[in-house]
Coordinates of C-alpha atoms and ligand atoms in Angstrom, one line a residue:
X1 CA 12.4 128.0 -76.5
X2 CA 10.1 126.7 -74.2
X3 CA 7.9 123.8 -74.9
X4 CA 4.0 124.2 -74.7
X5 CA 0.6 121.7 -74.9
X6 CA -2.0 123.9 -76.8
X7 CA -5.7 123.3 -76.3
X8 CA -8.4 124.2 -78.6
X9 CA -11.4 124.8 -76.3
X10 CA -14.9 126.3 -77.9
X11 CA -12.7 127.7 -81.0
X12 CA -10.0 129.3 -78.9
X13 CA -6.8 127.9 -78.4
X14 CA -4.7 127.7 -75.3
X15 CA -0.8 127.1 -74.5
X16 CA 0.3 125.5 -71.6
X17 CA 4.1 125.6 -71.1
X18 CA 5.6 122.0 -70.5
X19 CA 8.4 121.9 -67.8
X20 CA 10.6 119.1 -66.7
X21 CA 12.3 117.5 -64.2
X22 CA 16.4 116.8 -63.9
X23 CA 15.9 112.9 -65.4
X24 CA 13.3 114.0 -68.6
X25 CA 10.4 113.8 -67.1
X26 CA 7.9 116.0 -68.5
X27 CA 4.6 117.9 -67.1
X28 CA 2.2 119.9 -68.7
X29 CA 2.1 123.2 -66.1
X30 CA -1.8 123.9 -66.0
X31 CA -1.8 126.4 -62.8
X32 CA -3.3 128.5 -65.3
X33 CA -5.9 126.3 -66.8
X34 CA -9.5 127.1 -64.8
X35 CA -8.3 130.7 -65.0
X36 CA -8.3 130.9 -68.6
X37 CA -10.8 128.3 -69.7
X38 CA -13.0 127.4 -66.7
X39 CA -11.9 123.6 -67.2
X40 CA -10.3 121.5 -64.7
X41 CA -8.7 118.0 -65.3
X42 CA -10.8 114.7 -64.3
X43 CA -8.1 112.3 -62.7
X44 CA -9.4 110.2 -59.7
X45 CA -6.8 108.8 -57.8
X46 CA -4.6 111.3 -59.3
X47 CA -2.5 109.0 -61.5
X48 CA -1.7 112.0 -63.9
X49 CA -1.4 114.5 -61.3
X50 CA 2.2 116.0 -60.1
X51 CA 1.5 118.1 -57.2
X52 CA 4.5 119.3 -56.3
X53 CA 8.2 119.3 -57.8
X54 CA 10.5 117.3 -55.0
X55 CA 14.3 116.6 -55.0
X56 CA 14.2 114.0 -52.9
X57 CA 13.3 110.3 -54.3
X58 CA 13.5 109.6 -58.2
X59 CA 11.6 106.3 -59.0
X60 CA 11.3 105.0 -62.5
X61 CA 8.2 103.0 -62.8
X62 CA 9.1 101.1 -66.1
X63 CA 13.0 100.6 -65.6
X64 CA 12.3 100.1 -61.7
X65 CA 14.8 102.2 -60.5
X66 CA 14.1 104.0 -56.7
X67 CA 17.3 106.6 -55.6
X68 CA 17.3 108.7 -52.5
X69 CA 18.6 112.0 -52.9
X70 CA 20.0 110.4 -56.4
X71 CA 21.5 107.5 -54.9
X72 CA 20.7 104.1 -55.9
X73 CA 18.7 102.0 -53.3
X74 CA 20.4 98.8 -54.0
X75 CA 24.1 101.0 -53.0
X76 CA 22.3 102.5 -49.6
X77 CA 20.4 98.9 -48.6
X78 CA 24.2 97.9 -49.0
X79 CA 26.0 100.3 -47.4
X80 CA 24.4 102.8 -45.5
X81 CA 22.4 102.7 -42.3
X82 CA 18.9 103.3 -41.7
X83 CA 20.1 106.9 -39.5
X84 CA 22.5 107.8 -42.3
X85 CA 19.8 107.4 -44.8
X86 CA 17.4 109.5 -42.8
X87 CA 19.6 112.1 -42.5
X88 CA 20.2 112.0 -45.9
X89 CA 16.8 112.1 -46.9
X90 CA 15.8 114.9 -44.2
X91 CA 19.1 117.7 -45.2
X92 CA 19.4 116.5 -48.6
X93 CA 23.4 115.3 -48.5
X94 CA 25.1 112.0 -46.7
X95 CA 26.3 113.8 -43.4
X96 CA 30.0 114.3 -42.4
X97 CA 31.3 112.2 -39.6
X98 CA 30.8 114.5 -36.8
X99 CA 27.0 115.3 -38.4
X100 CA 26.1 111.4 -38.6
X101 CA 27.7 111.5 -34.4
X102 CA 25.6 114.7 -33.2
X103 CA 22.6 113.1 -35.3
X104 CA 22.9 110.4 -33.8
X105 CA 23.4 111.8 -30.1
X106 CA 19.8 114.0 -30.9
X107 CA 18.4 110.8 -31.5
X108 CA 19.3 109.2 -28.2
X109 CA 18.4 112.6 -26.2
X110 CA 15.1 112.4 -27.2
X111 CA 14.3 108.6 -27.1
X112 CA 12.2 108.7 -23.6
X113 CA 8.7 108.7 -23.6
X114 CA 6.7 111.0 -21.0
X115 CA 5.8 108.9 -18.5
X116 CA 2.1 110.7 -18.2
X117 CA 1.7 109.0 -21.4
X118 CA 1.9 105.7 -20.7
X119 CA -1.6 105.6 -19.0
X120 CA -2.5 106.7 -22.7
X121 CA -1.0 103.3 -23.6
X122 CA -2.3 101.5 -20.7
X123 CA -5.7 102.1 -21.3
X124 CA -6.1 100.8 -24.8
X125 CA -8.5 98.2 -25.2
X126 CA -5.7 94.8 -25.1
X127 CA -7.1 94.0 -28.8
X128 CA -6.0 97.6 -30.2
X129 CA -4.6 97.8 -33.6
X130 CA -0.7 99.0 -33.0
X131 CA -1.4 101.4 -36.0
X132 CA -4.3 103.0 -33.9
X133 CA -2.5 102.9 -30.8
X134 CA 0.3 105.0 -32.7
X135 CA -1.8 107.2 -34.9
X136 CA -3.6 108.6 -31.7
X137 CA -0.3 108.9 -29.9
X138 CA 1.5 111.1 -32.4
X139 CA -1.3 113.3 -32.3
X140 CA -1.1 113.7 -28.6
X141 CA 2.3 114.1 -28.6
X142 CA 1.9 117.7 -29.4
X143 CA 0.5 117.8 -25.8
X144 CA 3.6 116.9 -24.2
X145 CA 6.3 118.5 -26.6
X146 CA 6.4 121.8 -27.6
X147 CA 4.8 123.3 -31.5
X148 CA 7.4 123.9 -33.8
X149 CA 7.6 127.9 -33.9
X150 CA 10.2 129.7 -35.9
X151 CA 11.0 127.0 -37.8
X152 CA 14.6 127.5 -37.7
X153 CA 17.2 124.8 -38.9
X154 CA 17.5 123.6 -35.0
X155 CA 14.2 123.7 -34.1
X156 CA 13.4 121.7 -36.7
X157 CA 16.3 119.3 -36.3
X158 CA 15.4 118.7 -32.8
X159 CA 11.5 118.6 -33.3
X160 CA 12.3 115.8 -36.5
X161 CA 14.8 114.1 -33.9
X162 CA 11.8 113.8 -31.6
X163 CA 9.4 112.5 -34.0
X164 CA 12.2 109.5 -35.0
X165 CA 12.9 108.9 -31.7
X166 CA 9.9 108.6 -29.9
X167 CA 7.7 106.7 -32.4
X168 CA 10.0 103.8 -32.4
X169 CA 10.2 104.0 -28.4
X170 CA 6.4 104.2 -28.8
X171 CA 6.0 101.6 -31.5
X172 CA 8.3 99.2 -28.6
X173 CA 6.0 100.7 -26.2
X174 CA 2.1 99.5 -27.5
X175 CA 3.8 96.2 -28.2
X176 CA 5.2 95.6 -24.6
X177 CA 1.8 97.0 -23.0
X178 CA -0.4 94.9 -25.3
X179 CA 1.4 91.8 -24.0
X180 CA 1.3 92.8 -20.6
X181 CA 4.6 93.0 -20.8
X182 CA 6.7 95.7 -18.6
X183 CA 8.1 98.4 -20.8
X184 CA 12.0 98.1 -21.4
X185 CA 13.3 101.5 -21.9
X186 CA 15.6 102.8 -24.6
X187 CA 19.3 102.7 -24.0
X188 CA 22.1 105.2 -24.7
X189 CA 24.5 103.1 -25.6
X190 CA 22.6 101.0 -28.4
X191 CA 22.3 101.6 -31.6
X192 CA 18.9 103.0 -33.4
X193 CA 17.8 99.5 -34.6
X194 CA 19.8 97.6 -31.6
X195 CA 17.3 99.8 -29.4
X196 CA 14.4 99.1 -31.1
X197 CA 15.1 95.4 -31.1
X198 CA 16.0 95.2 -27.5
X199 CA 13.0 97.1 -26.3
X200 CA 10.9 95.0 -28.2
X201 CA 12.4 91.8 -27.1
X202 CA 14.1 92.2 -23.9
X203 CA 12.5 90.9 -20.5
X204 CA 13.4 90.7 -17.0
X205 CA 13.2 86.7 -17.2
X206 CA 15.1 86.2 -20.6
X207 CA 17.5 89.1 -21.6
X208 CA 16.8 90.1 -25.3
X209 CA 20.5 88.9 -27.0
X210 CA 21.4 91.4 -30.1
X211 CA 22.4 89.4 -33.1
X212 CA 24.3 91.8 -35.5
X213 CA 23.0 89.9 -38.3
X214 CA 19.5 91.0 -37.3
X215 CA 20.2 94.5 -36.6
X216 CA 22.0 95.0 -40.1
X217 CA 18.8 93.3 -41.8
X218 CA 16.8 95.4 -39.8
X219 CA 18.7 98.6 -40.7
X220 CA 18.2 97.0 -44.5
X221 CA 14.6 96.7 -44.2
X222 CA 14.0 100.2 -42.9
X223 CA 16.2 101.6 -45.6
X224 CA 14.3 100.2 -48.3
X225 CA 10.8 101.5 -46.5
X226 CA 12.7 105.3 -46.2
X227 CA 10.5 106.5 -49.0
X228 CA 8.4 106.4 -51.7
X229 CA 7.7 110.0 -53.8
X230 CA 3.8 111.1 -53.6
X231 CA 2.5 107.9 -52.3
X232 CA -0.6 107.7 -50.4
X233 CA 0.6 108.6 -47.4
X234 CA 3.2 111.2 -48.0
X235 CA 0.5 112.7 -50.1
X236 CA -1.5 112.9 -46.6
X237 CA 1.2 113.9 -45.2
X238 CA 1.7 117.1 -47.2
X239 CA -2.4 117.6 -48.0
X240 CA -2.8 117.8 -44.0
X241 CA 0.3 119.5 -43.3
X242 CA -0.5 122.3 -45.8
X243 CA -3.4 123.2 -44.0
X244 CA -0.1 124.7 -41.8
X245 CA -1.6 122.0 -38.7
X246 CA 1.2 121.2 -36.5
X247 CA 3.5 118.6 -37.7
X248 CA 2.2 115.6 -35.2
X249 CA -1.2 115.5 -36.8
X250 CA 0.4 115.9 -40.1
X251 CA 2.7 112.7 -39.2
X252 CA -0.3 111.0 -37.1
X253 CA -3.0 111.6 -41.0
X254 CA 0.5 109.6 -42.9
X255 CA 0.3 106.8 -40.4
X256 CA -3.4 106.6 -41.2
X257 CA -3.2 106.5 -44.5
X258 CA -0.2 104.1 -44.4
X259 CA -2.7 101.5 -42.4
X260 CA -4.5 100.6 -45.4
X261 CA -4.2 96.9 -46.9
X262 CA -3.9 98.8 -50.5
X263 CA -0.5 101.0 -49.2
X264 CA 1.0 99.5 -45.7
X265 CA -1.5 97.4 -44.4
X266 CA -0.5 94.9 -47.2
X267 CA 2.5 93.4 -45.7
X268 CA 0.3 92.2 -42.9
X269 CA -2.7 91.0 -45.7
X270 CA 0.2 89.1 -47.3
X271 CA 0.6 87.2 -44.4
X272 CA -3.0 86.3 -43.7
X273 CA -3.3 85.3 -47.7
X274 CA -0.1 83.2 -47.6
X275 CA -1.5 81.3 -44.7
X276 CA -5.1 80.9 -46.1
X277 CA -3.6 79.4 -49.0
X278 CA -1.3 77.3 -46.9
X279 CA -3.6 75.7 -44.8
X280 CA -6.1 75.3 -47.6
X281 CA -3.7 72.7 -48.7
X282 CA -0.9 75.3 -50.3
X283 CA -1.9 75.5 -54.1
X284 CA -2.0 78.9 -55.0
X285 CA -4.1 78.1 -58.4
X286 CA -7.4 79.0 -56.8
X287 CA -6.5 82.3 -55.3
X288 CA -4.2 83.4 -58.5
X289 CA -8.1 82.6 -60.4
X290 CA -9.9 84.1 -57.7
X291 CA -7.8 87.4 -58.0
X292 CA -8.7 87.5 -61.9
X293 CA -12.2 86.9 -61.1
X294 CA -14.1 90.4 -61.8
X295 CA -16.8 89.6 -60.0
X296 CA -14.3 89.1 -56.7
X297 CA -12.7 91.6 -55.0
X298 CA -10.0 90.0 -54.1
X299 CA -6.6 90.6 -54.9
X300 CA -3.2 88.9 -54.8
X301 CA -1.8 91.1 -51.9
X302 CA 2.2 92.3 -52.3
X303 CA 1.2 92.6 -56.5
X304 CA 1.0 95.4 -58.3
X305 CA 1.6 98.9 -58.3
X306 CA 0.8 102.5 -59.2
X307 CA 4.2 103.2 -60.6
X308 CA 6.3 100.1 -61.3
X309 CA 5.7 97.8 -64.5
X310 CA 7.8 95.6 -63.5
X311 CA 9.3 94.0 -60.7
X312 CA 9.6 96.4 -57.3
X313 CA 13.5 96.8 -56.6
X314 CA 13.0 97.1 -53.3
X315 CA 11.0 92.9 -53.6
X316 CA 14.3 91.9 -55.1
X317 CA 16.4 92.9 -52.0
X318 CA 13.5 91.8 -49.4
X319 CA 13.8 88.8 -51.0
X320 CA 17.4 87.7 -50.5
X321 CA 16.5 89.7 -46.9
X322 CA 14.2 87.0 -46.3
X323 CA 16.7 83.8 -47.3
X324 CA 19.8 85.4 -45.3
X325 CA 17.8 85.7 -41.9
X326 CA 15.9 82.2 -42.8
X327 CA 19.0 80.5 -43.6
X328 CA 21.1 81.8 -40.9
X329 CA 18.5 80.6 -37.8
X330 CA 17.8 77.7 -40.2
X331 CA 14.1 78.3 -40.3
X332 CA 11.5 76.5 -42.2
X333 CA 8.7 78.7 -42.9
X334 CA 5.8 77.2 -45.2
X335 CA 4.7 80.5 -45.9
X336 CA 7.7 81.0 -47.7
X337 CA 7.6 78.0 -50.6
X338 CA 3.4 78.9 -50.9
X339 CA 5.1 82.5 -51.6
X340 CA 7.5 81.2 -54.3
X341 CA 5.2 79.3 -56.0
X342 CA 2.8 81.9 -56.0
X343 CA 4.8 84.5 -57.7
X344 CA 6.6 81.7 -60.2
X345 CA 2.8 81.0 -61.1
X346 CA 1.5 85.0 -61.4
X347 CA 4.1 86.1 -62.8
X348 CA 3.7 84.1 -65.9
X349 CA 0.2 84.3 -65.8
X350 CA -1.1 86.1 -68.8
X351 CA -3.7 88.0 -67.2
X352 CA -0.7 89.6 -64.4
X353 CA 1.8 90.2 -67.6
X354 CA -0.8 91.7 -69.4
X355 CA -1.9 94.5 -66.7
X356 CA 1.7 94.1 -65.6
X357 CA 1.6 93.5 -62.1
X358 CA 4.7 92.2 -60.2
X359 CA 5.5 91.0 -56.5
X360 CA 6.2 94.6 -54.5
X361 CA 7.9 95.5 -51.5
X362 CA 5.2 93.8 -49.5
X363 CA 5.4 90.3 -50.7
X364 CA 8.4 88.8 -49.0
X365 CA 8.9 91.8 -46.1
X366 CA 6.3 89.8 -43.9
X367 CA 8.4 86.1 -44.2
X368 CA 11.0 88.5 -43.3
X369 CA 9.4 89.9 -40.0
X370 CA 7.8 86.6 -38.9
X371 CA 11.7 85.7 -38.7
X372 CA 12.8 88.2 -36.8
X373 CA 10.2 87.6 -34.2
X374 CA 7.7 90.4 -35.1
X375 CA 4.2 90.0 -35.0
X376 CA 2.0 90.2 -37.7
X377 CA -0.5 93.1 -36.2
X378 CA 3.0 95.0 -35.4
X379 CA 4.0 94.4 -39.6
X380 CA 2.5 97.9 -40.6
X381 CA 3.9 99.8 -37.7
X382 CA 7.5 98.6 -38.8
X383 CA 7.0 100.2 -42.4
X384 CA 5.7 103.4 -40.4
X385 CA 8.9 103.9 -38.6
X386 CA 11.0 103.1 -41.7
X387 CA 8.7 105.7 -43.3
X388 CA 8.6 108.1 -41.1
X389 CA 12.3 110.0 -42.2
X390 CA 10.5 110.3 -45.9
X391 CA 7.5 112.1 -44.3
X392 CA 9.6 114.2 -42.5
X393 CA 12.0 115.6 -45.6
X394 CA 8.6 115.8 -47.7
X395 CA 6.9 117.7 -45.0
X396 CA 9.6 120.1 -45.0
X397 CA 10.1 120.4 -48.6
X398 CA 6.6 121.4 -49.0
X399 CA 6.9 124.0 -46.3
X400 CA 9.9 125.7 -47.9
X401 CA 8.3 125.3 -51.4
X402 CA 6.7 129.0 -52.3
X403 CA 4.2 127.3 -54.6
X404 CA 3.1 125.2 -52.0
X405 CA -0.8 125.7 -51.4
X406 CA -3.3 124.7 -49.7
X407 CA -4.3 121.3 -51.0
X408 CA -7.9 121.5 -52.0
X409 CA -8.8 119.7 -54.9
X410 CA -12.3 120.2 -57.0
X411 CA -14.6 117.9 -58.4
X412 CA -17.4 117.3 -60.9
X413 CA -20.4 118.0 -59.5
X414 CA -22.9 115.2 -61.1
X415 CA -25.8 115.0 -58.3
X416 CA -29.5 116.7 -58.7
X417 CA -29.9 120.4 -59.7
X418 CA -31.7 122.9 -57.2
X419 CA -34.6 121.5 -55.8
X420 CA -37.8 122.7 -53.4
X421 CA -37.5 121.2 -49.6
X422 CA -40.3 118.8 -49.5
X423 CA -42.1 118.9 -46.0
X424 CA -42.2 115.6 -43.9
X425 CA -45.7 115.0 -44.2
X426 CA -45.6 115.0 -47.6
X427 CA -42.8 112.1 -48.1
X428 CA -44.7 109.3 -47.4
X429 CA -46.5 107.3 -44.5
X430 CA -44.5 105.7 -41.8
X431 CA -45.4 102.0 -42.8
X432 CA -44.7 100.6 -39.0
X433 CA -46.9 101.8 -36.0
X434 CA -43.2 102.7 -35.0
X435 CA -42.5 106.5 -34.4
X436 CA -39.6 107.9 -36.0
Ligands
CMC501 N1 -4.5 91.4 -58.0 C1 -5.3 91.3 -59.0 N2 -5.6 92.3 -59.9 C2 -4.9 93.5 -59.7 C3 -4.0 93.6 -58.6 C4 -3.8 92.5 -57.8 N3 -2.9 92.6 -56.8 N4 -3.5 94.9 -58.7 C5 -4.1 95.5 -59.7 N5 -5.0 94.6 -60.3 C6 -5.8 94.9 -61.5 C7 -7.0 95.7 -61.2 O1 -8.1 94.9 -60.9 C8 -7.2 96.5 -62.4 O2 -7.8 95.7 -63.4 P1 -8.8 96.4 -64.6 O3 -7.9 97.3 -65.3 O4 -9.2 95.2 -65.3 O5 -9.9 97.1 -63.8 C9 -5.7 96.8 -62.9 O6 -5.0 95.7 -62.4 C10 -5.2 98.1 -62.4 O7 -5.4 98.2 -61.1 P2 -5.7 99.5 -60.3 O8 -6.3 99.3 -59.0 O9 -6.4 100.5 -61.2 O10 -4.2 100.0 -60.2 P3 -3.6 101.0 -59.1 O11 -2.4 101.6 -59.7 O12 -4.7 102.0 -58.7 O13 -3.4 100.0 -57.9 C11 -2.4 98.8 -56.1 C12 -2.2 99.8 -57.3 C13 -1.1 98.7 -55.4 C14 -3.5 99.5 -55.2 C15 -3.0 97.5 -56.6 O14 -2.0 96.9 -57.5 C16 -3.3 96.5 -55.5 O15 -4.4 96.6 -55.0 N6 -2.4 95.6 -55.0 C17 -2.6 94.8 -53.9 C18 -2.3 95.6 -52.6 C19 -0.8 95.8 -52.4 O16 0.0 94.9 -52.6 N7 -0.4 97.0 -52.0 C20 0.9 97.4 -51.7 C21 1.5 98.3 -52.7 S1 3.3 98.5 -52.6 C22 3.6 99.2 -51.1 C23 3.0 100.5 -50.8 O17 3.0 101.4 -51.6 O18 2.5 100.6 -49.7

């Protein structure tokens, strides 16, 4: 028998069916809601809002548990690979050896860059944001490459094999050129993260040496970035792409929205807080007051989240990220004690356990990247590439989803009711002997 809400509305009443998901979750289906009693739901920020049914990432909010596909993060960050996991995420399954090889060979085909576009990069104003820089240049990659079309499997495969390929060569790309540093080109015989690495860090007077160590913590810090469900910028990512645009911009509106200091943006705003409260002598006490302070808006950056009530599983394995690389170039960043005693102080704070906020993903990934030799205004473009296999399988879920719509959402209108047009003239004087 199937399960229904009922609503008494203006002495009628009105059934709503519940549905539910493969792990219990339950929704209230209310497609049919305005039809039948002119209403519509009031939820800003859409905390109560499921807009589309996915199979792709299960996240439990009050246990903390994030799976891809249904596996457990903590078993991927352990044993898979950052391609392995975006194939899984984009078809669905782990791939075969021979599919993880032929992925992997799509990936190295289409790693170059156009060279027309370099001028793009070229002519960037030397203090460009990297998330700008990128933004504009997965839009105009649809200039250079061709639309997807048909949308058959291996048009698709090659178009997503594009997209991965060519915004890390292009994430390397604005680094190098904002340095004005000469562009070191991807190589066949490197690995995905090895490439990345190299082109970031390679240069014709010191070659780049690749640590395994570092390419494995890498690979570890991308998995744990793969995905997220309907976060802010997957939900970008699917509102823009179903207005049927072409994937780029739909890509290019995520990376947008991922820029943000409340979504992305905070690993870098982690950093900048962590060293404000360093060089401010390194107690934390102030800031953690300051951040309960009403009348401030500040916030303790890398707490708190939408979904989880308690810690972020993907903080626990940044974490020990953070004191492998540390510990094995034996380096003593500040940053990283002011972060400890930070979250031992917040944590048992009463005003954090009460609105139960915990460290996220961002906290410790920035202690993480300073290590590897990233720098900070490059932080957010590193969780857009690791991101960027998540948009892709939720792009094409919701364009092989038959109830997927054209997002357009409606409102409450609260502003004046009709009113005349009142001429100029009769407004008011012009106070200045300025004209308008
Ligand atoms: N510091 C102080 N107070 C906070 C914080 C924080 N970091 N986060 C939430 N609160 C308070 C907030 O003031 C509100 O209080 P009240 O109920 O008294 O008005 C309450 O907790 C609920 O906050 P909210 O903004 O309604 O909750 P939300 O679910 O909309 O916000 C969030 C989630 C992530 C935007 C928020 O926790 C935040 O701003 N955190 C800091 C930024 C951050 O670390 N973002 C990264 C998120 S994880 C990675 C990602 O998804 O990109």
């Amino acid at each position: 028998m199937v399960e229904v809400v009922k609503l008494e509305f203006k002495g009628k009443i009105y059934e709503f069916p519940i549905i539910s998901g493969t792990e219990g979750d339950m929704a209230i289906d209310i497609r049919g809601l305005r039809k039948k009693t002119g209403l519509i739901t009031y939820d800003p920020g859409l905390a109560n809002t499921g807009v589309c049914k996915s199979k792709i990432t299960y996240l439990d909010g009050e246990k903390g548990i994030l799976r891809y596909r249904g596996y457990p993060i903590e078993e991927l960050a352990e044993k898979s690979t950052f391609v392995e996991t975006a194939y899984l995420l984009i078809n669905g399954e782990l791939p075969t050896e021979e599919e993880l090889k032929n992925f992997s060979i799509k990936l190295n085909d289409h790693s170059l860059v156009h060279e027309d576009m370099r001028e793009f990069f070229e002519n960037f104003p030397r203090r460009a944001h990297p998330m700008g820089i990128l933004s504009s240049m997965v839009t105009a990659l649809r200039e250079f490459y061709p639309e997807l079309k048909e949308g058959g499997k291996e048009e698709i495969n090659t178009t997503f094999a594009r997209l991965l390929s060519k915004v890390r060569t292009m994430a390397a790309m604005a680094y190098k050129i904002s340095r004005g540093h000469k562009v070191v080109y991807p190589r066949h015989d490197l690995s995905y993260c090895a490439n990345f690495l190299n082109m970031m860090f390679d240069s014709p007077v010191k070659p780049y040496i690749i640590d395994d160590d570092v390419v494995r913590a890498l690979n570890v810090f991308w998995i744990l970035h793969a995905d997220h469900e309907q976060n802010c910028s997957t939900a970008a990512v699917r509102l823009v792409g179903s207005a049927k645009v072409n994937i780029y911009a739909a890509i290019s509106a995520g990376i947008s929205a991922l820029w943000g200091p409340l979504h992305g943006g905070a690993n870098q705003a982690v950093i900048e807080m962590l060293r404000e409260i360093y060089e401010s002598g390194g107690d934390p006490k102030p800031f953690i007051e300051k951040a309960k302070d009403k009348n401030n808006p500040f916030r303790l950056m890398g707490f708190g989240h939408r979904i989880y009530k308690t810690y972020d599983p993907r903080e626990k394995i940044m974490k020990k990220l953070c004191h492998k690389i540390l510990d094995k170039f034996k380096i003593d960043d500040p940053l990283l004690d002011v972060a400890k005693k930070l979250e031992e102080l917040a944590v048992k704070d009463p005003y954090f356990q009460e609105k139960r906020l915990y460290p996220n993903v961002d906290f410790y990934s920035g202690i993480f990247l300073r290590a590897i030799g990233i720098p900070e205004n490059m932080f957010t473009v590193m969780f857009a590439i690791g991101r960027l296999p998540g948009w892709l399988a939720q792009w094409k879920e919701s364009m092989e989803d038959p109830h997927n719509r054209l997002y357009r959402p409606r409102q409450l209108y609260i502003g004046p009711s009709e009113r005349k047009y009142i001429s100029i003239e009769k407004r008011g004087k012009l106070t200045t002997t300025e004209s308008a």
